[in-house]
Amino acid sequence: DQQVKQNSPSLSVQEGRISILNCDYTNSMFDYFLWYKKYPAEGPTFLISISSIKDKNEDGRFTVFLNKSAKHLSLHIVPSQPGDSAVYFCAATRRTNFGNEKLTFGTGTRLTIIP
Amino acid sequence: DADVTQTPRNRITKTGKRIMLECSQTKGHDRMYWYRQDPGLGLRLIYYSFDVKDINKGEISDGYSVSRQAQAKFSLSLESAIPNQTALYFCATSRRGRKLFFGSGTQLSVL
C-alpha cells in the first residue's frame, strides 16, 4: 500500500522556467512533509519541509504548497537551473510527543533541466 | 569527513553469502535507519533504531538483520544474500525523527 505517491517518474523543464513536482498521500494522520533531492552517487539531502498547520513554505527558489483537503503537495522551483537536475523524493510523517514517526517516501521524480 | 559514513561503497557478492554493511555517524543523533532504493520503488525502510536498545522492523525486513553496536554505529546484515537484494542501500540518522541525514550509499550486487 503506497501511502505516498509521486505519479510522474520524470519531468523535463527548460532552464529559467518553473518546475512543478507533485506528491499525493493517503494517510490522513500525516502532518509533516518533506522534500529530498538526490544526485547520482550521493545520498538524498533535505530540501524543504512543511507542517500541516501551513499551506505554503518558501526557501529561496523553492516553495512547497500543501492542500490538506486534497491530500496533495507540490514543490515549485523558480527559476529552474541546470543544477536542479536530480531525483526528488517526497516524504511524510506524523509528529508525536516523542518526536516524528518514521518517514514514508514516495517513488521519486527525476527532474531534468534543459539548458 | 562525512557525518554519516557507509562502508563499503560498492560490493559484489554471490548468492548464499553472508554480507554486512556498516554505518557510522558523528552527528550525535539518537535515531538510525536503513533504507534500500530500487528503480521505480523509491526508498523503502528496512530497519530502524530509536536508540541502542530499540530495534524495529520496517516495510521490508525479511532477509535482513541489524545490530546497533553503539549510538554511533548501525550495521545491516544479509544472512544469505539473494539476487533480488541487489539494490542501493542507504543509512540515515536523525534527532528525534526530524530531518534525516543520509550516507552516500552502498551499491550491492548479488550474483
mmCIF file of N, CA, C and O in Angstrom, chain A residues 2 32 34 36 38 41-46 49 87 89 93 96-108, chain B residues 9 31 33 35 37 40-45 48 50 57-59 88 90 96-105:
data_model
loop_
_atom_site.group_PDB
_atom_site.id
_atom_site.type_symbol
_atom_site.label_atom_id
_atom_site.label_comp_id
_atom_site.label_asym_id
_atom_site.label_seq_id
_atom_site.Cartn_x
_atom_site.Cartn_y
_atom_site.Cartn_z
ATOM 1 N N GLN A 2 0.902 1.941 -1.135
ATOM 2 C CA GLN A 2 1.769 3.097 -1.287
ATOM 3 C C GLN A 2 1.073 4.295 -0.669
ATOM 4 O O GLN A 2 0.134 4.851 -1.255
ATOM 5 N N TYR A 32 3.386 16.198 8.651
ATOM 6 C CA TYR A 32 4.644 16.880 8.374
ATOM 7 C C TYR A 32 5.216 16.268 7.104
ATOM 8 O O TYR A 32 5.281 15.041 6.986
ATOM 9 N N LEU A 34 8.140 16.499 3.761
ATOM 10 C CA LEU A 34 9.489 16.926 3.411
ATOM 11 C C LEU A 34 9.761 16.595 1.955
ATOM 12 O O LEU A 34 9.194 15.655 1.397
ATOM 13 N N TYR A 36 13.160 15.770 -0.495
ATOM 14 C CA TYR A 36 14.574 15.464 -0.557
ATOM 15 C C TYR A 36 15.007 15.467 -2.017
ATOM 16 O O TYR A 36 14.234 15.127 -2.910
ATOM 17 N N LYS A 38 18.141 14.140 -4.683
ATOM 18 C CA LYS A 38 19.207 13.153 -4.767
ATOM 19 C C LYS A 38 19.939 13.250 -6.098
ATOM 20 O O LYS A 38 19.334 13.115 -7.166
ATOM 21 N N ALA A 41 25.081 8.886 -7.249
ATOM 22 C CA ALA A 41 26.227 8.508 -6.408
ATOM 23 C C ALA A 41 26.286 9.278 -5.095
ATOM 24 O O ALA A 41 27.341 9.313 -4.448
ATOM 25 N N GLU A 42 25.182 9.905 -4.715
ATOM 26 C CA GLU A 42 25.128 10.586 -3.429
ATOM 27 C C GLU A 42 23.865 10.170 -2.686
ATOM 28 O O GLU A 42 22.894 9.713 -3.296
ATOM 29 N N GLY A 43 23.846 10.365 -1.372
ATOM 30 C CA GLY A 43 22.627 10.137 -0.628
ATOM 31 C C GLY A 43 21.659 11.295 -0.782
ATOM 32 O O GLY A 43 22.053 12.399 -1.149
ATOM 33 N N PRO A 44 20.385 11.062 -0.517
ATOM 34 C CA PRO A 44 19.405 12.156 -0.567
ATOM 35 C C PRO A 44 19.765 13.236 0.443
ATOM 36 O O PRO A 44 20.290 12.948 1.526
ATOM 37 N N THR A 45 19.462 14.483 0.092
ATOM 38 C CA THR A 45 19.672 15.603 1.012
ATOM 39 C C THR A 45 18.366 16.359 1.194
ATOM 40 O O THR A 45 17.592 16.524 0.238
ATOM 41 N N PHE A 46 18.148 16.833 2.395
ATOM 42 C CA PHE A 46 16.934 17.560 2.722
ATOM 43 C C PHE A 46 16.857 18.852 1.928
ATOM 44 O O PHE A 46 17.848 19.580 1.782
ATOM 45 N N SER A 49 10.642 21.600 3.948
ATOM 46 C CA SER A 49 9.574 20.874 4.623
ATOM 47 C C SER A 49 8.383 21.795 4.868
ATOM 48 O O SER A 49 8.482 23.023 4.710
ATOM 49 N N VAL A 87 16.922 13.594 -8.777
ATOM 50 C CA VAL A 87 15.696 12.891 -8.402
ATOM 51 C C VAL A 87 15.161 13.531 -7.125
ATOM 52 O O VAL A 87 15.921 13.758 -6.173
ATOM 53 N N PHE A 89 12.436 13.304 -3.998
ATOM 54 C CA PHE A 89 11.571 12.426 -3.226
ATOM 55 C C PHE A 89 10.708 13.253 -2.286
ATOM 56 O O PHE A 89 11.206 14.131 -1.576
ATOM 57 N N THR A 93 5.330 12.161 7.398
ATOM 58 C CA THR A 93 5.427 11.551 8.714
ATOM 59 C C THR A 93 4.372 12.152 9.628
ATOM 60 O O THR A 93 3.640 13.062 9.231
ATOM 61 N N THR A 96 4.741 13.230 16.988
ATOM 62 C CA THR A 96 4.242 12.770 18.277
ATOM 63 C C THR A 96 4.991 13.528 19.376
ATOM 64 O O THR A 96 5.910 14.297 19.098
ATOM 65 N N ASN A 97 4.605 13.284 20.626
ATOM 66 C CA ASN A 97 5.294 13.940 21.739
ATOM 67 C C ASN A 97 6.727 13.439 21.892
ATOM 68 O O ASN A 97 7.529 14.048 22.597
ATOM 69 N N PHE A 98 7.044 12.338 21.230
ATOM 70 C CA PHE A 98 8.375 11.748 21.354
ATOM 71 C C PHE A 98 9.207 11.987 20.103
ATOM 72 O O PHE A 98 10.214 11.345 19.894
ATOM 73 N N GLY A 99 8.753 12.889 19.269
ATOM 74 C CA GLY A 99 9.433 13.143 18.013
ATOM 75 C C GLY A 99 8.619 12.588 16.858
ATOM 76 O O GLY A 99 7.531 12.060 17.044
ATOM 77 N N ASN A 100 9.144 12.735 15.654
ATOM 78 C CA ASN A 100 8.398 12.270 14.491
ATOM 79 C C ASN A 100 8.463 10.760 14.363
ATOM 80 O O ASN A 100 9.462 10.132 14.739
ATOM 81 N N GLU A 101 7.421 10.183 13.816
ATOM 82 C CA GLU A 101 7.474 8.779 13.433
ATOM 83 C C GLU A 101 8.367 8.635 12.195
ATOM 84 O O GLU A 101 8.821 9.604 11.634
ATOM 85 N N LYS A 102 8.581 7.385 11.786
ATOM 86 C CA LYS A 102 9.455 7.151 10.637
ATOM 87 C C LYS A 102 8.860 7.784 9.382
ATOM 88 O O LYS A 102 7.659 7.911 9.229
ATOM 89 N N LEU A 103 9.768 8.205 8.490
ATOM 90 C CA LEU A 103 9.357 8.813 7.229
ATOM 91 C C LEU A 103 8.886 7.756 6.245
ATOM 92 O O LEU A 103 9.463 6.678 6.152
ATOM 93 N N THR A 104 7.837 8.095 5.507
ATOM 94 C CA THR A 104 7.404 7.284 4.372
ATOM 95 C C THR A 104 7.696 8.073 3.110
ATOM 96 O O THR A 104 7.259 9.218 2.983
ATOM 97 N N PHE A 105 8.446 7.471 2.209
ATOM 98 C CA PHE A 105 8.883 8.156 0.988
ATOM 99 C C PHE A 105 8.033 7.771 -0.211
ATOM 100 O O PHE A 105 7.494 6.665 -0.294
ATOM 101 N N GLY A 106 7.952 8.706 -1.156
ATOM 102 C CA GLY A 106 7.378 8.406 -2.450
ATOM 103 C C GLY A 106 8.410 7.742 -3.348
ATOM 104 O O GLY A 106 9.556 7.506 -2.941
ATOM 105 N N THR A 107 8.012 7.456 -4.585
ATOM 106 C CA THR A 107 8.871 6.716 -5.514
ATOM 107 C C THR A 107 9.866 7.606 -6.243
ATOM 108 O O THR A 107 10.758 7.105 -6.905
ATOM 109 N N GLY A 108 9.698 8.914 -6.140
ATOM 110 C CA GLY A 108 10.666 9.828 -6.746
ATOM 111 C C GLY A 108 10.264 10.305 -8.126
ATOM 112 O O GLY A 108 9.571 9.615 -8.874
ATOM 113 N N ARG B 9 31.421 1.126 -0.221
ATOM 114 C CA ARG B 9 30.644 1.911 -1.190
ATOM 115 C C ARG B 9 30.057 1.015 -2.267
ATOM 116 O O ARG B 9 28.965 1.273 -2.772
ATOM 117 N N ARG B 31 18.608 8.445 16.464
ATOM 118 C CA ARG B 31 17.909 7.500 15.599
ATOM 119 C C ARG B 31 18.729 7.178 14.358
ATOM 120 O O ARG B 31 19.339 8.059 13.752
ATOM 121 N N TYR B 33 18.679 4.527 10.651
ATOM 122 C CA TYR B 33 17.763 3.843 9.732
ATOM 123 C C TYR B 33 18.564 3.175 8.612
ATOM 124 O O TYR B 33 19.621 3.650 8.226
ATOM 125 N N TYR B 35 17.654 2.073 4.635
ATOM 126 C CA TYR B 35 16.728 2.095 3.509
ATOM 127 C C TYR B 35 17.384 1.391 2.323
ATOM 128 O O TYR B 35 18.597 1.345 2.206
ATOM 129 N N GLN B 37 17.012 1.516 -2.058
ATOM 130 C CA GLN B 37 16.414 2.201 -3.190
ATOM 131 C C GLN B 37 16.445 1.269 -4.391
ATOM 132 O O GLN B 37 17.493 0.724 -4.739
ATOM 133 N N GLY B 40 11.994 2.829 -9.549
ATOM 134 C CA GLY B 40 10.538 2.798 -9.582
ATOM 135 C C GLY B 40 9.860 2.520 -8.255
ATOM 136 O O GLY B 40 8.637 2.586 -8.154
ATOM 137 N N LEU B 41 10.669 2.205 -7.243
ATOM 138 C CA LEU B 41 10.083 1.874 -5.940
ATOM 139 C C LEU B 41 10.462 2.872 -4.858
ATOM 140 O O LEU B 41 9.998 2.771 -3.726
ATOM 141 N N GLY B 42 11.309 3.803 -5.166
ATOM 142 C CA GLY B 42 11.669 4.817 -4.185
ATOM 143 C C GLY B 42 12.529 4.270 -3.065
ATOM 144 O O GLY B 42 13.267 3.296 -3.233
ATOM 145 N N LEU B 43 12.429 4.892 -1.915
ATOM 146 C CA LEU B 43 13.192 4.498 -0.723
ATOM 147 C C LEU B 43 12.284 3.718 0.211
ATOM 148 O O LEU B 43 11.258 4.221 0.649
ATOM 149 N N ARG B 44 12.680 2.501 0.507
ATOM 150 C CA ARG B 44 11.864 1.671 1.386
ATOM 151 C C ARG B 44 12.655 1.338 2.642
ATOM 152 O O ARG B 44 13.828 0.987 2.580
ATOM 153 N N LEU B 45 11.972 1.426 3.777
ATOM 154 C CA LEU B 45 12.609 1.265 5.082
ATOM 155 C C LEU B 45 12.784 -0.216 5.415
ATOM 156 O O LEU B 45 11.816 -0.990 5.373
ATOM 157 N N TYR B 48 14.872 0.240 11.590
ATOM 158 C CA TYR B 48 15.233 1.488 12.220
ATOM 159 C C TYR B 48 15.424 1.280 13.718
ATOM 160 O O TYR B 48 14.895 0.332 14.300
ATOM 161 N N PHE B 50 15.624 3.588 17.402
ATOM 162 C CA PHE B 50 15.455 4.881 18.059
ATOM 163 C C PHE B 50 16.507 5.116 19.140
ATOM 164 O O PHE B 50 16.717 6.237 19.575
ATOM 165 N N LYS B 57 11.398 -3.310 12.973
ATOM 166 C CA LYS B 57 11.314 -3.693 11.568
ATOM 167 C C LYS B 57 10.630 -2.596 10.775
ATOM 168 O O LYS B 57 9.704 -1.944 11.243
ATOM 169 N N GLY B 58 11.090 -2.441 9.535
ATOM 170 C CA GLY B 58 10.450 -1.527 8.614
ATOM 171 C C GLY B 58 9.536 -2.278 7.666
ATOM 172 O O GLY B 58 9.032 -3.351 7.979
ATOM 173 N N GLU B 59 9.365 -1.704 6.466
ATOM 174 C CA GLU B 59 8.441 -2.295 5.488
ATOM 175 C C GLU B 59 8.922 -3.617 4.917
ATOM 176 O O GLU B 59 8.136 -4.482 4.560
ATOM 177 N N LEU B 88 20.564 -0.318 -4.068
ATOM 178 C CA LEU B 88 21.369 0.736 -3.451
ATOM 179 C C LEU B 88 20.865 0.895 -2.019
ATOM 180 O O LEU B 88 19.676 1.115 -1.800
ATOM 181 N N PHE B 90 20.970 2.714 1.759
ATOM 182 C CA PHE B 90 21.316 3.954 2.443
ATOM 183 C C PHE B 90 21.098 3.819 3.937
ATOM 184 O O PHE B 90 20.086 3.305 4.393
ATOM 185 N N ARG B 96 15.428 12.684 16.963
ATOM 186 C CA ARG B 96 14.004 12.582 17.281
ATOM 187 C C ARG B 96 13.130 12.586 16.024
ATOM 188 O O ARG B 96 12.010 13.076 16.048
ATOM 189 N N GLY B 97 13.622 12.027 14.936
ATOM 190 C CA GLY B 97 12.802 11.885 13.751
ATOM 191 C C GLY B 97 12.662 13.141 12.921
ATOM 192 O O GLY B 97 11.874 13.162 11.982
ATOM 193 N N ARG B 98 13.383 14.179 13.243
ATOM 194 C CA ARG B 98 13.360 15.358 12.389
ATOM 195 C C ARG B 98 14.150 15.044 11.135
ATOM 196 O O ARG B 98 14.408 13.908 10.829
ATOM 197 N N LYS B 99 14.597 16.001 10.391
ATOM 198 C CA LYS B 99 15.251 15.767 9.109
ATOM 199 C C LYS B 99 16.197 14.575 9.160
ATOM 200 O O LYS B 99 17.020 14.466 10.057
ATOM 201 N N LEU B 100 16.105 13.723 8.150
ATOM 202 C CA LEU B 100 17.042 12.616 8.021
ATOM 203 C C LEU B 100 18.283 13.079 7.285
ATOM 204 O O LEU B 100 18.212 13.832 6.318
ATOM 205 N N PHE B 101 19.432 12.581 7.744
ATOM 206 C CA PHE B 101 20.707 12.833 7.076
ATOM 207 C C PHE B 101 21.204 11.476 6.568
ATOM 208 O O PHE B 101 21.333 10.530 7.339
ATOM 209 N N PHE B 102 21.467 11.421 5.279
ATOM 210 C CA PHE B 102 21.807 10.155 4.646
ATOM 211 C C PHE B 102 23.300 10.026 4.396
ATOM 212 O O PHE B 102 24.002 11.024 4.165
ATOM 213 N N GLY B 103 23.766 8.765 4.405
ATOM 214 C CA GLY B 103 25.097 8.472 3.917
ATOM 215 C C GLY B 103 25.099 8.456 2.400
ATOM 216 O O GLY B 103 24.069 8.673 1.757
ATOM 217 N N SER B 104 26.268 8.174 1.817
ATOM 218 C CA SER B 104 26.412 8.212 0.362
ATOM 219 C C SER B 104 25.931 6.947 -0.325
ATOM 220 O O SER B 104 25.874 6.902 -1.550
ATOM 221 N N GLY B 105 25.614 5.933 0.446
ATOM 222 C CA GLY B 105 25.044 4.732 -0.135
ATOM 223 C C GLY B 105 26.041 3.614 -0.363
ATOM 224 O O GLY B 105 27.248 3.850 -0.502
#
